[in-house]
Amino acid sequence: MLVELSALHWIYVVFIALIIGFMVKRRDTTLICILGIFLIAITATGSLSSSVSSIFNSFIYAITELLSTILVISIIVAMSKTLTSTGINDVMISPFTKLIRNPSLAYWTIGILMMVISWFFWPSPAVALLGAVLLPVALRAGLPALGVAMAMNLFGHGIALSGDFVIQAAPKLTSDAAGIPIGDVISASIPLVFVMGIVTTIAAFYFLKRDMKNGVLKPTPFVPMESSEDTTSEKNLLTIGQKRFFAILIPILFAIDVAGMLILDLTGGDATALVGGTSILILLLITMVSHKNKGLEKTTSYLIEGFTFGFKVFGPVIPIAAFFYLGDAGFGKIIGDFLPEASQGIVNDLGIALANIVPLSKVVGAVTLTTVGAITGLDGSGFSGISLAGSVAGLFAVAIGKGAATLTALGQIAAIWVGGGTLVPWALIPAAAICNVDPFELARRNLLPVVIGLAVTTIVAIFLI
């Protein structure tokens, strides 16, 4: 099948290359994305006013598409603030402190708890929820602070965030860019996420134990962080009985959500809405019970903190998502019907043309997606570039003739493992700070296990395509 490639297609390709190049140089891509949107729009319409308007319209389109994701993350962060400030998180986690009796149990207990909590709360809030309570316990059990930070990173920012099965922010971005249903990406990512997770965490544990045995890593004395009077007083707002009640109620409510997702077959926006609504109710209930007469004002205060976090995380994502939405259905809605008559969308057209010129194999496709994903993660966000990974996956899948969901999931996993908080030092700061370790040393520790994991996961993906 022959397709007609126009100037719009070539501009899109040039700007993909520019975005990758700027990411490799660890430079921000916002200006490049906006320039790309403008040039595509003015080439299509020939109108300066329409092209300028298209920049704004593309942002509106991207925000509209991502709004439910931004909202749910903001709300969950707001809720986690209430759990931390009232001390409920201490009670929720305290039963697990009895399991941490030696360095090995500390590593796996903290890691698995971090993974589970991150599925529902996202990793950054989960670090705060877990770190303050379990760090001193792990250090007393003999696990160095660097080992605690590694467990938090690899299980939370790695396994949980790269799959993102509950909140579904990552598969929303990649599936939209690839032009396939979100459920397909989630299903395809399950085996890859767990292969990557198992290989990486076992490799990291092996190197950790080896260096502890050889004396390279030594136990870390725990120096407690100073608490402000405000934080201490807030933790006394609830009685121990009330804290225990909420510590039991919250997991039950989220377990009901998960059961509801399975029974009612809820995915994507429906699943996000269920988790978000539950989080709002928990936030309101805890705030009103704990702060009583000041509950109304504190509810707004917690929500403001949550929204500040949500838009700070997604601020860099919106321009790049706006550009990549032009590669698929977003083009017509943002700019108008200006593609060639037989066009199936810019990305699909490029994929068909690529297949006609250079027949791609699934090996080349898988290796390329891992590489592209890793490159997009170099900016340290993990999320800002996964639209690119999804777009390239869609293009390659058309050229190969299959494997769209697997390639998309592979690019998503590579991008988030590299940039979401396991390899790029400035993305490691939350875990490094709470464990009082050097983020660059933590990145060096994570490097070899993550590279091994990516290599094995890419090989598995080749067989699954």
Coordinates of C-alpha atoms in Angstrom, one line a residue:
M1 CA 0.0 0.0 0.0
L2 CA 1.4 3.4 -1.1
V3 CA 0.8 6.5 0.9
E4 CA 1.4 10.2 0.0
L5 CA 3.8 11.9 2.4
S6 CA 3.4 15.6 2.5
A7 CA 5.4 18.4 4.1
L8 CA 3.4 17.9 7.3
H9 CA 4.7 14.4 7.6
W10 CA 8.4 15.5 7.2
I11 CA 8.0 18.4 9.6
Y12 CA 6.6 15.9 12.2
V13 CA 9.6 13.6 11.6
V14 CA 12.1 16.4 11.9
F15 CA 10.7 17.6 15.2
I16 CA 10.6 14.0 16.6
A17 CA 14.4 13.9 15.9
L18 CA 14.8 17.4 17.4
I19 CA 12.9 16.4 20.6
I20 CA 15.0 13.2 21.0
G21 CA 18.2 15.3 20.4
F22 CA 17.3 17.8 23.1
M23 CA 16.3 15.1 25.5
V24 CA 19.8 13.4 25.0
K25 CA 21.4 16.8 25.8
R26 CA 19.1 17.0 28.9
R27 CA 17.5 20.2 27.6
D28 CA 13.9 21.2 27.9
T29 CA 11.7 20.4 24.9
T30 CA 8.8 22.8 25.5
L31 CA 9.9 25.4 23.0
I32 CA 10.7 22.7 20.4
C33 CA 7.2 21.2 20.8
I34 CA 5.5 24.6 20.5
L35 CA 7.5 25.5 17.4
G36 CA 6.6 22.1 15.9
I37 CA 2.9 22.7 16.5
F38 CA 3.2 26.2 14.9
L39 CA 5.1 25.0 11.8
I40 CA 2.7 22.1 11.2
A41 CA -0.3 24.4 11.6
I42 CA 1.0 27.1 9.3
T43 CA 2.0 24.6 6.7
A44 CA -1.4 23.0 6.8
T45 CA -3.6 26.2 6.9
G46 CA -1.4 28.9 5.5
S47 CA -2.9 31.2 8.0
L48 CA -0.9 33.0 10.7
S49 CA -3.8 33.6 13.0
S50 CA -5.0 30.0 12.7
S51 CA -1.5 28.8 13.4
V52 CA -1.1 30.9 16.5
S53 CA -4.6 29.8 17.7
S54 CA -3.6 26.1 17.1
I55 CA -0.8 26.4 19.7
F56 CA -3.4 27.4 22.3
N57 CA -5.9 24.8 21.0
S58 CA -3.4 22.0 21.2
F59 CA -2.7 22.8 24.8
I60 CA -6.5 22.8 25.5
Y61 CA -6.8 19.5 23.7
A62 CA -3.8 18.0 25.7
I63 CA -5.1 19.2 29.0
T64 CA -8.6 18.0 28.2
E65 CA -7.2 14.5 27.4
L66 CA -5.0 14.4 30.5
L67 CA -7.3 16.3 33.0
S68 CA -8.7 13.2 34.7
T69 CA -5.1 11.9 35.2
I70 CA -3.9 15.2 36.6
L71 CA -6.9 15.5 38.9
V72 CA -6.6 12.0 40.4
I73 CA -2.9 12.4 41.1
S74 CA -3.5 15.8 42.7
I75 CA -6.3 14.4 44.8
I76 CA -4.3 11.3 45.9
V77 CA -1.3 13.5 46.9
A78 CA -3.7 15.8 48.9
M79 CA -5.1 12.7 50.6
S80 CA -1.6 11.4 51.4
K81 CA -0.8 14.7 53.1
T82 CA -3.7 14.2 55.5
L83 CA -2.5 10.6 56.3
T84 CA 1.0 11.9 57.0
S85 CA 0.1 15.0 59.0
T86 CA -2.4 13.1 61.2
G87 CA -0.1 10.1 61.8
I88 CA -2.5 7.6 60.2
N89 CA 0.3 6.4 57.9
D90 CA 2.4 5.5 61.0
V91 CA -0.3 3.2 62.2
M92 CA -1.0 1.7 58.8
I93 CA 2.7 0.7 58.3
S94 CA 3.5 -0.2 61.9
P95 CA 2.5 -3.9 61.7
F96 CA 5.1 -4.4 59.0
T97 CA 7.9 -3.2 61.2
K98 CA 7.8 -6.6 63.0
L99 CA 8.8 -8.3 59.7
I100 CA 12.0 -6.3 59.4
R101 CA 14.4 -8.4 61.5
N102 CA 17.5 -8.5 59.1
P103 CA 18.8 -6.6 56.1
S104 CA 17.2 -9.1 53.6
L105 CA 13.8 -8.8 55.1
A106 CA 14.1 -5.0 55.3
Y107 CA 14.9 -4.8 51.6
W108 CA 12.1 -7.0 50.4
T109 CA 9.5 -5.8 52.9
I110 CA 10.1 -2.1 52.2
G111 CA 10.2 -2.8 48.5
I112 CA 7.0 -4.7 48.3
L113 CA 5.2 -2.3 50.5
M114 CA 6.5 0.6 48.4
M115 CA 5.2 -1.1 45.3
V116 CA 1.7 -1.7 46.6
I117 CA 1.3 1.7 48.1
S118 CA 2.7 3.4 45.0
W119 CA 0.0 1.7 42.9
F120 CA -2.6 3.6 44.8
F121 CA -0.8 6.7 46.0
W122 CA 1.9 7.2 43.4
P123 CA 5.6 6.9 44.3
S124 CA 6.4 10.4 45.5
P125 CA 3.7 10.5 48.3
A126 CA 4.5 6.8 49.0
V127 CA 8.2 7.7 49.8
A128 CA 6.9 10.1 52.4
L129 CA 4.4 7.7 53.8
L130 CA 6.9 4.9 54.1
G131 CA 10.2 6.5 54.7
A132 CA 9.7 8.3 58.0
V133 CA 8.3 5.1 59.6
L134 CA 10.3 2.3 58.1
L135 CA 13.8 3.9 57.6
P136 CA 14.8 3.7 61.3
V137 CA 13.5 0.2 61.6
A138 CA 15.5 -0.9 58.5
L139 CA 18.7 0.8 59.7
R140 CA 18.4 -0.9 63.0
A141 CA 18.0 -4.2 61.2
G142 CA 21.4 -3.6 59.5
L143 CA 20.3 -2.5 56.0
P144 CA 22.3 0.6 54.9
A145 CA 20.4 3.7 54.0
L146 CA 21.5 3.3 50.4
G147 CA 19.8 -0.1 50.4
V148 CA 16.5 1.4 51.7
A149 CA 16.6 4.1 49.0
M150 CA 17.3 1.4 46.3
A151 CA 14.3 -0.6 47.5
M152 CA 12.0 2.5 47.4
N153 CA 13.3 3.5 43.9
L154 CA 13.2 0.1 42.2
F155 CA 9.8 -1.1 43.5
G156 CA 8.0 2.3 43.6
H157 CA 9.4 4.5 40.8
G158 CA 10.3 1.4 38.8
I159 CA 7.8 -1.5 39.0
A160 CA 4.7 0.4 40.3
L161 CA 5.1 3.5 38.2
S162 CA 6.1 1.8 34.9
G163 CA 3.0 -0.3 35.0
D164 CA 0.7 2.2 36.7
F165 CA -2.2 -0.4 36.7
V166 CA -4.5 1.5 39.1
I167 CA -4.3 5.2 38.4
Q168 CA -3.3 4.5 34.8
A169 CA -1.6 7.8 34.0
A170 CA 1.3 6.2 32.1
P171 CA -0.8 3.9 29.9
K172 CA -3.2 6.8 29.2
L173 CA -0.4 8.9 27.7
T174 CA 1.2 6.0 25.7
S175 CA -2.0 4.5 24.4
D176 CA -3.3 7.9 23.2
A177 CA 0.0 8.5 21.3
A178 CA 0.0 5.0 19.8
G179 CA -3.7 5.2 18.9
I180 CA -4.7 2.0 20.6
P181 CA -7.0 1.3 23.6
I182 CA -5.6 1.8 27.1
G183 CA -6.7 -1.7 28.1
D184 CA -4.4 -3.2 25.3
V185 CA -1.4 -1.4 26.7
I186 CA -2.1 -2.4 30.3
S187 CA -2.6 -6.1 29.3
A188 CA 0.6 -6.1 27.2
S189 CA 2.6 -4.4 30.0
I190 CA 1.8 -6.9 32.8
P191 CA 4.3 -9.6 31.8
L192 CA 7.0 -7.0 30.8
V193 CA 6.6 -5.0 34.0
F194 CA 7.0 -8.1 36.2
V195 CA 9.9 -9.5 34.1
M196 CA 11.7 -6.1 34.4
G197 CA 10.8 -5.8 38.1
I198 CA 11.9 -9.3 39.1
V199 CA 15.2 -9.3 37.2
T200 CA 16.1 -5.8 38.3
T201 CA 15.3 -6.1 42.0
I202 CA 17.0 -9.5 42.3
A203 CA 20.1 -8.2 40.6
A204 CA 20.1 -5.1 42.8
F205 CA 19.7 -7.3 45.9
Y206 CA 22.6 -9.6 44.8
F207 CA 25.0 -6.6 44.3
L208 CA 23.8 -5.1 47.6
K209 CA 24.4 -8.3 49.6
R210 CA 27.8 -8.8 47.9
D211 CA 29.0 -5.3 48.8
M212 CA 27.7 -5.6 52.4
K213 CA 29.6 -8.9 52.8
N214 CA 32.8 -7.4 51.4
G215 CA 32.5 -4.4 53.6
V216 CA 32.0 -1.9 50.7
L217 CA 28.6 -1.0 52.2
K218 CA 28.4 -0.7 56.0
P219 CA 25.3 -0.3 58.3
T220 CA 24.2 3.4 58.6
P221 CA 23.5 4.9 62.0
F222 CA 20.1 6.5 62.1
V223 CA 19.9 10.2 62.9
P224 CA 16.2 11.2 63.4
M225 CA 15.0 14.1 61.3
E226 CA 13.7 17.1 63.3
S227 CA 10.0 17.6 63.4
S228 CA 8.3 21.0 63.5
E229 CA 5.9 21.8 66.4
D230 CA 3.1 22.1 63.8
T231 CA 3.6 18.6 62.5
T232 CA 3.8 17.1 66.0
S233 CA 0.6 18.8 67.0
E234 CA -1.2 17.7 63.9
K235 CA -0.3 14.1 64.6
N236 CA -2.0 14.4 68.0
L237 CA -5.3 15.5 66.4
L238 CA -6.7 11.9 66.4
T239 CA -6.8 9.4 69.2
I240 CA -5.0 6.1 68.7
G241 CA -8.3 4.4 68.3
Q242 CA -9.3 6.8 65.5
K243 CA -6.0 6.3 63.8
R244 CA -6.4 2.5 63.9
F245 CA -10.0 2.8 62.5
F246 CA -8.8 4.8 59.5
A247 CA -5.7 2.6 59.1
I248 CA -8.1 -0.3 58.6
L249 CA -10.8 1.5 56.7
I250 CA -8.6 3.0 54.0
P251 CA -7.1 -0.3 52.6
I252 CA -10.6 -1.8 52.7
L253 CA -12.0 1.0 50.6
F254 CA -9.2 0.7 48.0
A255 CA -9.6 -3.1 48.0
I256 CA -13.3 -2.6 47.2
D257 CA -12.3 -0.3 44.4
V258 CA -10.0 -2.9 42.9
A259 CA -12.7 -5.6 43.2
G260 CA -15.1 -3.2 41.6
M261 CA -12.7 -2.6 38.7
L262 CA -12.4 -6.4 38.1
I263 CA -16.1 -7.2 38.5
L264 CA -17.4 -4.2 36.5
D265 CA -14.5 -4.4 34.0
L266 CA -13.5 -0.7 34.6
T267 CA -10.4 0.6 32.9
G268 CA -9.1 4.0 31.9
G269 CA -11.2 7.0 32.9
D270 CA -13.8 4.9 34.7
A271 CA -11.1 3.2 36.9
T272 CA -9.5 6.6 37.5
A273 CA -12.8 8.2 38.5
L274 CA -13.4 5.4 41.1
V275 CA -10.0 5.8 42.7
G276 CA -10.3 9.6 42.6
G277 CA -13.8 9.7 44.1
T278 CA -12.7 7.3 46.9
S279 CA -9.7 9.5 47.7
I280 CA -11.8 12.6 47.9
L281 CA -14.2 11.0 50.4
I282 CA -11.3 9.7 52.5
L283 CA -9.7 13.2 52.4
L284 CA -12.9 14.9 53.5
L285 CA -13.7 12.3 56.2
I286 CA -10.2 12.4 57.8
T287 CA -9.9 16.2 57.6
M288 CA -13.3 16.9 59.2
V289 CA -12.8 14.3 62.0
S290 CA -9.2 15.5 62.8
H291 CA -9.5 19.2 62.3
K292 CA -13.1 19.6 63.4
N293 CA -14.1 23.3 63.3
K294 CA -11.1 24.1 61.0
G295 CA -11.9 21.1 58.7
L296 CA -13.4 23.2 56.0
E297 CA -10.4 25.4 55.6
K298 CA -7.9 22.5 56.0
T299 CA -9.7 20.6 53.2
T300 CA -9.0 23.5 50.8
S301 CA -5.4 23.7 52.0
Y302 CA -4.7 20.0 51.4
L303 CA -6.3 20.2 47.9
I304 CA -4.2 23.3 47.0
E305 CA -1.1 21.3 48.0
G306 CA -2.3 18.4 45.9
F307 CA -3.0 20.5 42.8
T308 CA 0.3 22.3 43.1
F309 CA 2.0 19.0 43.0
G310 CA -0.1 17.6 40.1
F311 CA 0.4 20.6 37.8
K312 CA 4.1 20.8 38.7
V313 CA 4.5 17.2 37.6
F314 CA 2.4 17.5 34.4
G315 CA 3.5 21.0 33.4
P316 CA 6.3 19.7 31.2
V317 CA 4.1 16.9 29.9
I318 CA 1.4 19.1 28.4
P319 CA 3.4 20.8 25.5
I320 CA 5.0 17.5 24.4
A321 CA 1.7 15.6 24.6
A322 CA 0.1 18.5 22.6
F323 CA 2.6 17.9 19.8
F324 CA 2.3 14.2 19.7
Y325 CA -1.5 14.3 19.7
L326 CA -1.1 15.9 16.2
G327 CA 0.2 12.5 15.0
D328 CA -3.1 10.9 15.4
A329 CA -6.8 11.9 16.0
G330 CA -5.8 15.2 17.5
F331 CA -4.8 16.7 14.2
G332 CA -8.3 17.2 12.9
K333 CA -9.6 18.5 16.2
I334 CA -6.7 21.0 16.7
I335 CA -5.9 22.2 13.2
G336 CA -8.6 20.8 10.9
D337 CA -9.0 18.5 7.9
F338 CA -5.8 19.4 6.1
L339 CA -4.1 16.0 5.7
P340 CA -4.1 14.2 2.2
E341 CA -7.4 12.6 1.3
A342 CA -6.2 9.0 1.8
S343 CA -4.3 9.8 5.0
Q344 CA -4.8 7.6 8.1
G345 CA -3.1 10.1 10.4
I346 CA 0.6 11.3 10.3
V347 CA 1.9 8.4 12.4
N348 CA 0.1 5.7 10.5
D349 CA 1.2 7.2 7.2
L350 CA 4.8 7.3 8.3
G351 CA 4.6 3.7 9.5
I352 CA 3.2 2.4 6.2
A353 CA 5.9 4.4 4.2
L354 CA 8.6 3.0 6.5
A355 CA 7.4 -0.5 5.9
N356 CA 7.5 0.1 2.1
I357 CA 11.1 1.4 2.2
V358 CA 12.8 -0.7 4.9
P359 CA 10.9 -3.8 6.2
L360 CA 11.4 -3.7 10.0
S361 CA 11.8 -6.8 12.1
K362 CA 10.4 -7.2 15.6
V363 CA 14.0 -7.4 16.9
V364 CA 14.8 -3.9 15.5
G365 CA 11.4 -2.6 16.7
A366 CA 11.9 -3.8 20.2
V367 CA 15.5 -2.6 20.6
T368 CA 14.5 0.8 19.1
L369 CA 11.6 1.2 21.4
T370 CA 13.7 0.4 24.5
T371 CA 16.3 2.9 23.3
V372 CA 13.8 5.7 22.5
G373 CA 12.1 5.1 25.8
A374 CA 15.4 5.4 27.7
I375 CA 16.3 8.5 25.8
T376 CA 12.9 10.2 26.6
G377 CA 13.5 9.4 30.3
L378 CA 16.8 11.4 30.4
D379 CA 14.9 14.6 31.3
G380 CA 14.2 13.1 34.7
S381 CA 10.4 13.2 34.6
G382 CA 9.7 9.8 33.1
F383 CA 6.4 11.1 31.9
S384 CA 7.2 14.0 29.6
G385 CA 8.5 11.8 26.8
I386 CA 6.4 8.7 27.0
S387 CA 4.0 10.2 24.4
L388 CA 7.0 10.0 22.0
A389 CA 7.5 6.4 22.9
G390 CA 3.9 5.6 22.2
S391 CA 4.0 7.5 18.9
V392 CA 7.1 5.7 17.7
A393 CA 5.6 2.4 18.8
G394 CA 2.5 3.1 16.8
L395 CA 4.6 3.9 13.8
F396 CA 6.8 0.8 14.1
A397 CA 3.8 -1.5 14.7
V398 CA 2.2 -0.3 11.4
A399 CA 5.5 -1.0 9.6
I400 CA 5.9 -4.5 11.2
G401 CA 2.3 -5.3 11.0
K402 CA 1.8 -6.3 14.6
G403 CA 2.9 -5.8 18.2
A404 CA 1.5 -2.2 18.8
A405 CA 0.6 -2.9 22.4
T406 CA 3.8 -4.7 23.3
L407 CA 6.0 -2.1 21.7
T408 CA 4.1 0.7 23.4
A409 CA 4.4 -1.0 26.8
L410 CA 8.1 -1.6 26.2
G411 CA 8.7 2.1 25.4
Q412 CA 6.7 3.1 28.5
I413 CA 8.6 0.8 30.8
A414 CA 12.0 1.9 29.5
A415 CA 11.1 5.6 29.8
I416 CA 9.8 5.4 33.3
W417 CA 12.5 3.1 34.7
V418 CA 15.2 5.6 33.4
G419 CA 13.5 8.9 34.1
G420 CA 10.8 8.2 36.7
G421 CA 13.2 8.0 39.6
T422 CA 15.7 5.1 39.3
L423 CA 18.6 6.4 37.1
V424 CA 18.4 10.1 36.6
P425 CA 19.9 11.8 39.7
W426 CA 17.6 14.7 39.9
A427 CA 14.6 12.4 39.8
L428 CA 16.0 10.4 42.7
I429 CA 15.9 13.3 45.2
P430 CA 12.8 12.4 47.2
A431 CA 14.0 9.0 48.2
A432 CA 17.6 10.1 48.5
A433 CA 16.6 13.0 50.8
I434 CA 14.4 11.0 53.1
C435 CA 17.2 8.3 53.4
N436 CA 19.9 11.0 53.6
V437 CA 22.1 9.6 50.8
D438 CA 23.7 11.1 47.8
P439 CA 21.4 10.9 44.7
F440 CA 24.3 10.4 42.4
E441 CA 25.6 7.5 44.4
L442 CA 22.1 6.0 44.4
A443 CA 21.9 6.4 40.6
R444 CA 25.2 4.6 40.2
R445 CA 23.9 1.8 42.4
N446 CA 20.8 1.4 40.4
L447 CA 22.5 1.6 37.0
L448 CA 23.7 -2.0 36.4
P449 CA 20.5 -3.7 37.8
V450 CA 18.3 -1.5 35.6
V451 CA 20.4 -2.1 32.5
I452 CA 20.3 -5.8 33.0
G453 CA 16.5 -5.6 33.5
L454 CA 16.0 -3.6 30.4
A455 CA 18.1 -6.1 28.3
V456 CA 16.1 -9.1 29.6
T457 CA 12.8 -7.3 29.2
T458 CA 13.6 -6.3 25.6
I459 CA 14.4 -10.0 24.7
V460 CA 11.1 -11.1 26.3
A461 CA 9.2 -8.4 24.3
I462 CA 10.7 -9.7 21.1
F463 CA 9.1 -13.1 21.7
L464 CA 5.8 -11.5 22.7
I465 CA 5.4 -9.4 19.6

